[in-house]
Coordinates of C-alpha atoms in Angstrom, one line a residue:
Chain A
X1 CA 97.5 8.8 62.5
X2 CA 95.1 6.6 63.7
X3 CA 96.8 2.9 63.2
X4 CA 93.8 1.6 60.9
X5 CA 92.6 -1.5 63.5
X6 CA 90.9 -0.7 66.0
X7 CA 91.0 -3.4 68.6
X8 CA 88.7 -4.6 71.3
X9 CA 91.7 -3.9 73.8
X10 CA 92.2 -0.3 71.9
X11 CA 88.9 0.0 72.9
X12 CA 88.3 -1.2 76.7
X13 CA 91.2 1.2 77.3
X14 CA 89.6 3.6 75.8
X15 CA 87.0 3.7 78.6
X16 CA 88.1 2.9 81.3
X17 CA 90.7 5.7 80.6
X18 CA 87.9 8.1 80.3
X19 CA 85.9 6.1 83.3
X20 CA 86.6 8.3 85.8
X21 CA 86.5 11.8 84.4
X22 CA 82.2 10.0 82.7
X23 CA 80.9 9.0 85.9
X24 CA 81.9 12.6 87.3
X25 CA 80.0 14.3 84.8
X26 CA 77.0 11.5 84.3
X27 CA 76.4 11.6 88.0
X28 CA 76.8 15.6 88.6
X29 CA 76.2 17.6 85.5
X30 CA 73.7 15.2 82.2
X31 CA 71.8 13.6 85.2
X32 CA 71.4 16.9 87.5
X33 CA 70.6 18.8 84.3
X34 CA 67.5 16.3 83.2
X35 CA 67.1 15.9 87.1
X36 CA 66.4 19.5 86.5
X37 CA 64.3 20.0 84.0
X38 CA 61.6 17.7 85.6
X39 CA 61.7 19.0 89.2
X40 CA 60.9 22.5 87.8
X41 CA 57.0 20.4 87.1
X42 CA 56.7 19.3 91.0
X43 CA 56.5 20.8 94.2
X44 CA 59.0 19.5 96.7
X45 CA 59.7 20.7 99.9
X46 CA 63.0 17.5 100.2
X47 CA 61.1 16.5 103.5
X48 CA 57.8 15.8 102.3
X49 CA 57.5 13.8 98.3
X50 CA 57.8 15.5 95.2
X51 CA 54.4 16.0 94.5
X52 CA 53.7 16.5 90.1
X53 CA 51.9 19.8 90.1
X54 CA 52.8 21.0 85.9
X55 CA 53.4 24.3 85.0
X56 CA 52.4 26.3 88.3
X57 CA 56.5 26.9 89.3
X58 CA 56.5 29.0 86.7
X59 CA 53.0 30.5 87.0
X60 CA 54.0 31.4 90.2
X61 CA 57.2 32.9 89.5
X62 CA 55.3 35.2 86.9
X63 CA 53.4 36.5 89.5
X64 CA 56.4 37.1 92.4
X65 CA 56.6 40.4 91.9
X66 CA 60.3 39.5 94.4
X67 CA 61.4 37.6 90.8
X68 CA 61.0 40.0 88.7
X69 CA 63.0 42.4 90.7
X70 CA 65.6 40.1 90.6
X71 CA 65.8 39.4 86.5
X72 CA 65.5 43.3 86.5
X73 CA 68.3 43.3 88.8
X74 CA 70.7 40.7 87.2
X75 CA 69.7 42.9 83.6
X76 CA 70.9 45.6 85.3
X77 CA 74.5 43.8 86.8
X78 CA 74.8 42.2 83.5
X79 CA 73.6 46.2 81.2
X80 CA 76.5 47.8 83.0
X81 CA 79.0 45.3 84.5
X82 CA 79.4 43.9 80.6
X83 CA 80.2 46.6 78.6
X84 CA 82.0 49.1 81.4
X85 CA 84.8 46.2 81.9
X86 CA 85.3 45.0 78.1
X87 CA 86.2 49.0 77.9
X88 CA 88.5 49.3 80.9
X89 CA 89.9 45.6 80.3
X90 CA 90.5 47.1 76.9
X91 CA 91.7 50.5 77.3
X92 CA 94.6 49.2 79.3
X93 CA 95.2 45.7 77.4
X94 CA 96.0 48.7 74.8
X95 CA 98.7 50.5 77.7
X96 CA 99.9 47.5 78.4
X97 CA 100.8 46.5 74.3
X98 CA 102.9 49.4 73.9
X99 CA 106.0 48.1 74.5
X100 CA 106.1 47.8 78.2
X101 CA 108.3 46.4 79.9
X102 CA 107.7 43.9 83.1
X103 CA 105.2 42.7 81.0
X104 CA 105.3 40.2 82.6
X105 CA 105.3 41.1 86.1
X106 CA 102.1 43.4 85.6
X107 CA 99.7 40.4 83.8
X108 CA 100.3 39.1 87.0
X109 CA 99.7 42.4 89.3
X110 CA 96.5 43.0 87.6
X111 CA 94.9 39.4 88.6
X112 CA 95.9 39.4 92.4
X113 CA 92.1 40.5 93.1
X114 CA 90.6 38.0 90.3
X115 CA 92.9 35.1 93.0
X116 CA 91.4 36.4 95.5
X117 CA 87.6 35.1 97.4
X118 CA 84.7 36.7 96.1
X119 CA 83.3 36.8 99.8
X120 CA 87.2 38.1 101.0
X121 CA 86.4 41.3 97.9
X122 CA 83.3 41.8 99.2
X123 CA 83.9 41.9 102.9
X124 CA 87.5 44.9 101.5
X125 CA 85.1 47.0 99.5
X126 CA 82.6 46.5 102.4
X127 CA 84.6 48.5 104.2
X128 CA 86.1 51.1 102.2
X129 CA 82.2 51.5 101.1
X130 CA 81.6 51.8 104.7
X131 CA 80.0 54.8 105.0
X132 CA 80.9 56.2 108.3
X133 CA 84.6 55.7 108.4
X134 CA 85.6 53.8 104.9
X135 CA 88.3 55.3 102.8
X136 CA 86.1 56.4 100.4
X137 CA 83.4 58.7 102.8
X138 CA 86.7 60.3 104.4
X139 CA 88.4 61.4 101.6
X140 CA 85.2 63.2 100.5
X141 CA 84.6 65.2 103.1
X142 CA 88.1 65.3 103.9
X143 CA 87.4 67.9 99.9
X144 CA 84.6 69.6 101.3
X145 CA 81.4 66.9 99.8
X146 CA 78.8 65.2 101.1
X147 CA 78.9 61.0 102.3
X148 CA 77.9 58.5 99.9
X149 CA 75.8 55.9 101.5
X150 CA 77.2 53.3 99.3
X151 CA 75.7 50.3 100.9
X152 CA 73.1 51.4 102.8
X153 CA 71.2 52.7 100.8
X154 CA 68.6 51.7 98.2
X155 CA 69.8 53.5 95.0
X156 CA 74.2 52.5 95.3
X157 CA 73.9 49.9 96.5
X158 CA 73.7 47.6 92.7
X159 CA 76.7 50.2 91.7
X160 CA 78.5 50.1 94.4
X161 CA 78.6 45.4 93.9
X162 CA 78.8 46.1 90.5
X163 CA 82.3 48.7 90.5
X164 CA 82.7 46.0 92.6
X165 CA 82.8 43.1 90.4
X166 CA 83.9 45.5 87.6
X167 CA 87.1 45.5 89.8
X168 CA 88.2 42.3 90.9
X169 CA 87.3 40.9 87.1
X170 CA 89.2 43.0 85.0
X171 CA 92.8 41.5 84.8
X172 CA 91.1 38.5 83.2
X173 CA 90.0 40.2 80.9
X174 CA 93.3 42.9 80.3
X175 CA 94.9 39.2 80.0
X176 CA 92.8 38.1 77.0
X177 CA 92.3 41.0 75.5
X178 CA 96.3 41.5 75.5
X179 CA 96.8 38.0 74.5
X180 CA 94.7 39.4 71.2
X181 CA 97.0 42.1 70.9
X182 CA 100.1 40.8 70.8
X183 CA 98.6 38.6 67.4
X184 CA 97.9 41.8 65.8
X185 CA 101.0 40.9 63.1
X186 CA 103.4 44.7 64.6
X187 CA 104.0 44.9 60.1
X188 CA 99.9 45.9 59.6
X189 CA 100.7 48.9 62.6
X190 CA 103.9 49.3 61.3
X191 CA 102.4 50.1 57.4
X192 CA 99.9 52.5 58.9
X193 CA 102.3 54.2 60.5
X194 CA 103.9 55.1 57.3
X195 CA 100.9 56.1 56.0
X196 CA 100.0 58.6 59.0
X197 CA 97.4 56.9 60.1
X198 CA 96.6 58.5 63.9
X199 CA 97.3 56.4 66.5
X200 CA 93.0 57.4 67.1
X201 CA 92.0 55.5 64.0
X202 CA 94.6 52.6 63.5
X203 CA 93.0 51.7 67.1
X204 CA 89.1 51.9 65.3
X205 CA 90.2 50.7 62.3
X206 CA 93.2 47.3 63.0
X207 CA 92.8 47.2 67.2
X208 CA 89.2 46.5 67.1
X209 CA 88.3 44.5 63.8
X210 CA 91.8 42.2 64.4
X211 CA 90.6 41.5 67.5
X212 CA 86.8 41.0 67.3
X213 CA 86.2 37.4 67.9
X214 CA 88.0 37.9 71.1
X215 CA 86.4 41.0 72.6
X216 CA 83.0 39.1 71.1
X217 CA 83.6 35.8 72.8
X218 CA 85.0 37.4 75.9
X219 CA 81.8 39.4 75.4
X220 CA 79.6 36.7 75.6
X221 CA 80.9 34.5 78.7
X222 CA 81.3 37.7 80.6
X223 CA 77.8 37.9 79.7
X224 CA 76.7 34.4 80.7
X225 CA 79.5 34.3 84.6
X226 CA 77.7 38.0 85.4
X227 CA 73.8 36.7 84.7
X228 CA 74.5 33.9 87.3
X229 CA 76.7 36.3 90.4
X230 CA 76.3 35.0 93.5
X231 CA 79.7 35.4 95.7
X232 CA 79.4 39.3 95.8
X233 CA 76.1 40.5 96.3
X234 CA 75.8 37.8 99.0
X235 CA 79.0 38.6 101.5
X236 CA 78.6 42.1 100.6
X237 CA 74.5 42.9 101.5
X238 CA 73.2 39.7 101.2
X239 CA 70.5 41.1 99.2
X240 CA 69.7 44.6 100.8
X241 CA 69.2 47.2 101.3
X242 CA 65.5 45.9 100.5
X243 CA 66.0 44.2 97.5
X244 CA 68.3 47.1 95.6
X245 CA 70.9 43.8 95.7
X246 CA 68.3 40.9 95.1
X247 CA 70.4 39.4 91.9
X248 CA 68.7 36.2 90.1
X249 CA 71.0 33.5 91.5
X250 CA 70.9 35.3 95.3
X251 CA 66.7 34.9 94.5
X252 CA 67.0 31.0 93.6
X253 CA 68.8 30.1 96.2
X254 CA 66.3 31.5 98.8
X255 CA 64.4 30.4 97.2
X256 CA 65.1 26.8 97.2
X257 CA 67.6 26.6 100.7
X258 CA 65.5 28.5 103.1
X259 CA 61.7 29.0 101.7
X260 CA 62.3 25.1 100.3
X261 CA 60.7 25.8 97.7
X262 CA 63.1 23.2 95.1
X263 CA 60.8 22.5 92.4
X264 CA 59.8 26.9 92.2
X265 CA 63.6 26.8 92.1
X266 CA 65.0 24.5 89.6
X267 CA 62.3 26.1 87.0
X268 CA 64.9 29.5 88.1
X269 CA 67.5 27.8 86.8
X270 CA 65.6 26.6 83.5
X271 CA 64.4 30.2 82.9
X272 CA 67.7 30.9 83.7
X273 CA 69.3 29.2 81.2
X274 CA 66.3 30.4 78.5
X275 CA 67.9 33.6 78.9
X276 CA 71.3 32.7 78.8
X277 CA 70.7 31.1 75.7
X278 CA 67.9 33.2 73.8
X279 CA 70.5 36.2 74.6
X280 CA 72.9 35.3 73.6
X281 CA 71.4 33.5 70.6
X282 CA 70.4 37.0 70.1
X283 CA 74.1 38.4 70.6
X284 CA 75.4 35.6 67.7
X285 CA 73.0 37.5 65.5
X286 CA 73.3 40.9 65.4
X287 CA 77.4 40.6 66.5
X288 CA 78.7 37.0 65.5
X289 CA 77.5 37.6 61.5
X290 CA 79.9 41.2 61.3
X291 CA 82.8 39.5 62.3
X292 CA 85.7 38.9 60.6
X293 CA 86.9 35.4 61.6
X294 CA 89.7 34.8 59.5
X295 CA 92.1 37.8 59.9
X296 CA 93.1 36.5 63.6
Chain B
X1 CA 108.7 62.5 65.5
X2 CA 111.5 64.0 66.7
X3 CA 113.6 62.0 69.9
X4 CA 112.4 64.2 72.8
X5 CA 109.1 64.5 72.2
X6 CA 109.3 60.8 71.7
X7 CA 110.9 60.2 75.3
X8 CA 108.2 62.2 76.9
X9 CA 105.4 60.1 75.4
X10 CA 107.2 56.8 76.4
X11 CA 107.6 58.6 80.3
X12 CA 104.3 59.6 80.1
X13 CA 102.5 56.2 79.4
X14 CA 104.8 54.5 81.9
X15 CA 103.3 57.1 84.8
X16 CA 99.9 56.0 83.7
X17 CA 100.3 52.4 83.9
X18 CA 102.2 52.2 87.1
X19 CA 99.0 55.4 88.5
X20 CA 95.9 52.6 87.1
X21 CA 98.3 49.4 88.7
X22 CA 98.4 51.2 91.9
X23 CA 94.4 52.7 92.1
X24 CA 94.0 49.1 91.7
X25 CA 96.0 48.0 94.0
X26 CA 94.8 49.5 96.5
X27 CA 92.0 48.4 98.4
X28 CA 94.4 45.9 99.1
X29 CA 97.0 47.1 100.4
X30 CA 94.1 49.3 102.3
X31 CA 92.8 45.5 102.9
X32 CA 96.7 44.6 105.0
X33 CA 97.2 48.0 106.3
X34 CA 93.7 48.2 108.2
X35 CA 94.8 44.4 109.5
X36 CA 97.2 45.9 111.1
X37 CA 96.0 48.6 112.8
X38 CA 95.1 49.5 116.4
X39 CA 91.6 49.7 116.5
X40 CA 91.6 53.2 117.7
X41 CA 93.2 54.1 114.4
X42 CA 91.2 52.1 112.3
X43 CA 88.3 54.9 113.0
X44 CA 90.7 58.0 114.1
X45 CA 90.5 57.9 109.6
X46 CA 92.7 58.1 106.7
X47 CA 96.6 56.9 107.9
X48 CA 98.0 54.7 105.2
X49 CA 101.1 53.0 107.6
X50 CA 99.8 51.8 110.5
X51 CA 101.8 53.7 113.7
X52 CA 102.1 50.4 115.3
X53 CA 102.4 47.2 113.0
X54 CA 99.4 45.2 115.3
X55 CA 100.3 41.2 114.4
X56 CA 98.4 40.2 117.7
X57 CA 95.2 40.7 115.4
X58 CA 96.0 37.6 112.7
X59 CA 96.7 35.8 115.9
X60 CA 93.6 37.3 117.5
X61 CA 91.5 36.4 113.6
X62 CA 92.1 32.7 113.6
X63 CA 91.6 30.9 117.4
X64 CA 88.2 33.8 117.6
X65 CA 87.1 33.9 114.3
X66 CA 87.7 30.2 113.8
X67 CA 90.1 31.1 110.4
X68 CA 92.7 27.9 111.3
X69 CA 89.7 25.2 111.4
X70 CA 87.8 26.6 108.6
X71 CA 91.0 26.9 106.8
X72 CA 92.8 23.5 107.2
X73 CA 88.8 22.6 106.0
X74 CA 89.5 24.9 103.0
X75 CA 92.8 23.2 102.3
X76 CA 91.5 19.6 102.8
X77 CA 88.8 20.2 100.4
X78 CA 90.8 22.4 97.9
X79 CA 93.5 20.1 97.7
X80 CA 91.9 16.7 97.0
X81 CA 89.5 18.1 94.4
X82 CA 92.7 19.1 92.3
X83 CA 94.5 16.3 92.5
X84 CA 91.5 14.1 91.4
X85 CA 90.9 16.5 88.6
X86 CA 94.3 16.1 87.6
X87 CA 94.6 12.9 87.5
X88 CA 90.8 12.5 85.2
X89 CA 91.5 14.7 83.2
X90 CA 95.1 13.5 82.0
X91 CA 93.8 10.0 81.9
X92 CA 90.0 11.5 80.2
X93 CA 92.4 13.7 78.4
X94 CA 94.7 10.3 76.9
X95 CA 91.9 8.5 76.5
X96 CA 89.9 11.0 73.5
X97 CA 93.4 12.3 72.5
X98 CA 94.8 9.5 71.2
X99 CA 93.0 5.9 71.7
X100 CA 90.2 4.8 69.7
X101 CA 86.8 3.3 70.7
X102 CA 83.4 3.9 70.0
X103 CA 81.3 6.2 70.7
X104 CA 84.7 8.3 71.5
X105 CA 83.6 12.3 69.1
X106 CA 80.4 11.5 70.6
X107 CA 80.9 11.7 74.2
X108 CA 83.0 14.3 73.8
X109 CA 80.3 16.6 71.9
X110 CA 78.2 15.6 75.0
X111 CA 80.9 17.4 77.0
X112 CA 81.5 20.6 74.9
X113 CA 78.1 20.7 74.3
X114 CA 76.9 20.6 77.8
X115 CA 80.1 22.8 78.9
X116 CA 77.9 25.9 78.2
X117 CA 75.2 24.8 80.6
X118 CA 74.9 27.3 83.4
X119 CA 75.7 25.7 87.0
X120 CA 72.8 27.2 88.7
X121 CA 71.2 24.3 86.5
X122 CA 72.2 21.6 88.3
X123 CA 73.1 23.2 91.9
X124 CA 69.8 21.8 93.0
X125 CA 70.3 17.3 91.3
X126 CA 73.4 17.6 92.9
X127 CA 72.5 19.0 96.3
X128 CA 69.8 16.1 96.0
X129 CA 72.2 13.2 94.9
X130 CA 74.7 14.7 97.4
X131 CA 71.5 14.3 100.8
X132 CA 70.7 11.1 99.5
X133 CA 74.5 9.5 99.4
X134 CA 74.0 10.7 103.0
X135 CA 77.2 13.4 101.9
X136 CA 75.4 16.7 103.6
X137 CA 77.1 18.2 105.5
X138 CA 80.3 16.5 105.2
X139 CA 83.6 17.5 103.1
X140 CA 83.0 14.5 101.4
X141 CA 80.1 16.3 100.0
X142 CA 81.9 19.4 99.2
X143 CA 83.6 17.0 97.4
X144 CA 82.9 14.3 95.3
X145 CA 80.9 16.3 93.0
X146 CA 84.3 18.1 92.0
X147 CA 86.7 15.1 92.2
X148 CA 85.7 13.5 88.6
X149 CA 87.8 16.1 87.0
X150 CA 85.8 18.6 84.6
X151 CA 85.1 19.3 80.3
X152 CA 86.9 22.2 80.4
X153 CA 90.6 19.9 82.4
X154 CA 90.1 17.0 79.8
X155 CA 89.6 19.2 76.8
X156 CA 92.9 21.4 77.7
X157 CA 94.4 18.0 78.0
X158 CA 92.8 16.6 74.7
X159 CA 94.1 19.7 72.9
X160 CA 97.0 19.3 74.3
X161 CA 97.5 15.6 73.8
X162 CA 96.4 16.2 70.1
X163 CA 98.9 18.9 69.6
X164 CA 102.4 16.8 70.1
X165 CA 103.6 14.6 67.2
X166 CA 103.5 10.2 68.6
X167 CA 106.8 9.3 68.5
X168 CA 107.6 8.5 72.4
X169 CA 104.1 6.9 72.3
X170 CA 105.2 4.8 69.1
X171 CA 108.4 4.5 70.6
X172 CA 107.1 3.2 73.8
X173 CA 105.0 0.8 71.5
X174 CA 107.4 -1.4 69.6
X175 CA 108.6 -1.8 73.3
X176 CA 106.2 -3.4 74.8
X177 CA 104.4 -1.0 76.7
X178 CA 101.3 -1.3 77.9
X179 CA 98.2 1.8 77.4
X180 CA 98.7 2.2 81.3
X181 CA 102.3 2.6 81.1
X182 CA 102.3 4.3 77.7
X183 CA 100.2 7.1 80.2
X184 CA 102.0 7.1 83.0
X185 CA 105.7 7.0 81.5
X186 CA 104.6 9.4 78.2
X187 CA 101.7 11.3 78.7
X188 CA 101.6 12.0 81.9
X189 CA 105.1 14.0 81.7
X190 CA 104.2 15.3 78.5
X191 CA 101.3 16.8 79.0
X192 CA 102.4 18.7 82.6
X193 CA 102.0 22.1 80.9
X194 CA 98.3 21.4 80.8
X195 CA 97.8 19.6 84.1
X196 CA 100.0 22.4 85.8
X197 CA 97.2 25.1 83.7
X198 CA 94.4 22.8 84.8
X199 CA 95.9 23.0 88.4
X200 CA 95.5 26.1 89.6
X201 CA 93.0 26.9 87.9
X202 CA 90.6 24.3 90.0
X203 CA 92.4 25.1 93.2
X204 CA 91.6 28.6 92.9
X205 CA 87.9 28.0 91.7
X206 CA 87.8 25.5 95.3
X207 CA 89.8 27.8 97.0
X208 CA 87.1 30.5 96.3
X209 CA 84.0 28.5 96.4
X210 CA 80.9 29.5 97.8
X211 CA 77.9 28.4 96.5
X212 CA 78.2 24.9 97.1
X213 CA 79.9 24.7 100.7
X214 CA 76.7 27.5 101.5
X215 CA 74.4 24.6 101.0
X216 CA 76.3 21.8 101.5
X217 CA 77.6 22.6 105.1
X218 CA 75.1 23.2 108.0
X219 CA 78.3 22.5 111.0
X220 CA 80.2 24.8 112.5
X221 CA 82.9 22.0 112.1
X222 CA 82.5 21.2 108.7
X223 CA 82.5 25.1 107.1
X224 CA 84.7 26.6 104.9
X225 CA 87.0 29.2 104.8
X226 CA 84.6 31.2 102.2
X227 CA 81.7 30.2 104.4
X228 CA 83.1 31.8 107.6
X229 CA 84.4 34.2 106.3
X230 CA 80.5 35.3 104.9
X231 CA 78.9 35.8 108.0
X232 CA 80.9 38.5 109.4
X233 CA 78.5 40.1 107.8
X234 CA 76.2 38.8 110.5
X235 CA 78.4 40.1 113.5
X236 CA 76.6 43.2 115.0
X237 CA 80.1 45.1 116.4
X238 CA 82.8 44.3 112.8
X239 CA 86.0 44.6 114.4
X240 CA 86.9 45.9 111.2
X241 CA 91.0 45.0 111.7
X242 CA 90.6 41.4 113.1
X243 CA 88.2 40.8 109.9
X244 CA 90.6 41.9 107.7
X245 CA 93.2 40.5 109.2
X246 CA 91.5 37.6 108.3
X247 CA 90.9 38.1 105.2
X248 CA 94.0 38.3 104.1
X249 CA 94.3 35.0 106.0
X250 CA 91.5 33.5 103.5
X251 CA 93.5 34.9 100.0
X252 CA 97.3 35.3 100.4
X253 CA 98.1 31.4 100.0
X254 CA 96.0 31.9 97.3
X255 CA 97.9 34.7 96.2
X256 CA 101.0 32.9 96.7
X257 CA 100.7 30.4 94.0
X258 CA 100.0 32.3 91.9
X259 CA 103.3 34.3 91.8
X260 CA 105.0 31.2 91.9
X261 CA 102.6 29.7 89.3
X262 CA 102.2 32.9 87.3
X263 CA 102.9 31.0 83.8
X264 CA 100.0 29.1 84.2
X265 CA 97.3 31.4 85.1
X266 CA 98.2 33.2 82.4
X267 CA 97.3 30.1 79.8
X268 CA 94.5 29.4 82.1
X269 CA 92.6 32.5 81.4
X270 CA 94.0 32.5 77.7
X271 CA 92.5 29.1 77.4
X272 CA 89.3 29.9 78.8
X273 CA 88.7 33.0 77.9
X274 CA 89.8 32.2 73.9
X275 CA 88.9 28.6 72.9
X276 CA 86.6 28.8 70.4

């Protein structure tokens, strides 16, 4: 494909064409990544000069009860959100894949919440969840049931935000799965039907193994994204009531930009990166190996 | 299976799909419905369709809650970044896919390697860079870190250009076209689908972006919509109808663009959700 002769002119053109992109990458991606690691060993309030403090930030975090709590809340968020979202998305994708007409329109309608601003989505659901006048509690009352204190209670606040997150990004995962399902050759499904396999058997024996790689990749991407959840809890609860929804990035933001502890905040960012790397690594080891990549 | 059983199955399937879709989109309907209600009606309970649509709520939100001002800032920032990214990713995609230069593949793998690093890691150092450049509390500060393009867009354009044959490029070369001409006359038109996908994905991400504007902007005049709307949470007496009107105005532009460019959104999702 390539011309054999590499001219100096071509190399120069190459560098010039990637230059804007590369400058942006270096200044706002690569240098910040390195700087983050360095900053995490300093104490800095943006006003005085940064001071080298070694591992003090990391030690301070390990002693910080709110840090531990935010870690716990984030893990809870991930553990409930990711499987729930994937399961629901897969069910809906399978339904849509049954030769349903208007496929394009339906796909588009399902991603309307995804293109909506998270803050706007959060506010809409704050109204839906409103304890006194919100539509859900109004309906519960109509049917003679008790009101649920949704965002106002320590116990319900986190599940409420998770529900909204599942709702907002469900369409994204439906599209991903639907694309995977459409790659499954029709002959395989038809052969299974001829052999008398029930829909249930076909789902577990054909669908799941064949979209395995896509399902797996989607779970990883979803997990990495959910570890960094910020917008919805920020807009809906600001972390409260108490610390009920104080997820990791919300606390990191407060550490950095409200308490001006840049060193501790970047240490949190580095820890988050390590956590994500370790969790994805484990995920690859445990599940990734069992997946057959050849079939799709 | 007898025909009639199959038909009933189909009907049930359609009923189920539309029931799910209806339930799924109901929150958006409720948002719109609330935005048109009188405040009395808002608190009176469960009317689905407002007795008399109050379009004034939109005017109130526009002027009293500064939606007009914030919207303008959002439009400027999102459009500037999208335009910059399309140009930059197109140029870099061409460079990486079609030109030979030392270190090309190493640089590209470096891009890929950092793609998985959470954006949280770069947040504070990037803020410090913008602070040092004196761009805190300005629209330039919102635009600069993103305007040079991103790895995903570059990756997408590169893959797209590598998948199409060289014929046109070769013809242009024989005609004596330089690299810049090849880029504007051959590469840009050829990579339109990949660029459209990059554009819509960037536009949505930037329109909805919250964290970066939250830390960079302090004064009210440079606030973008997401930050302005988030301030609603801090108000004591929320007027739900006006708030929902503001919410509709914040989300409608992206929903309209979604319907106009469906294909590119779907491609964008397929690409970001499935590339390995």
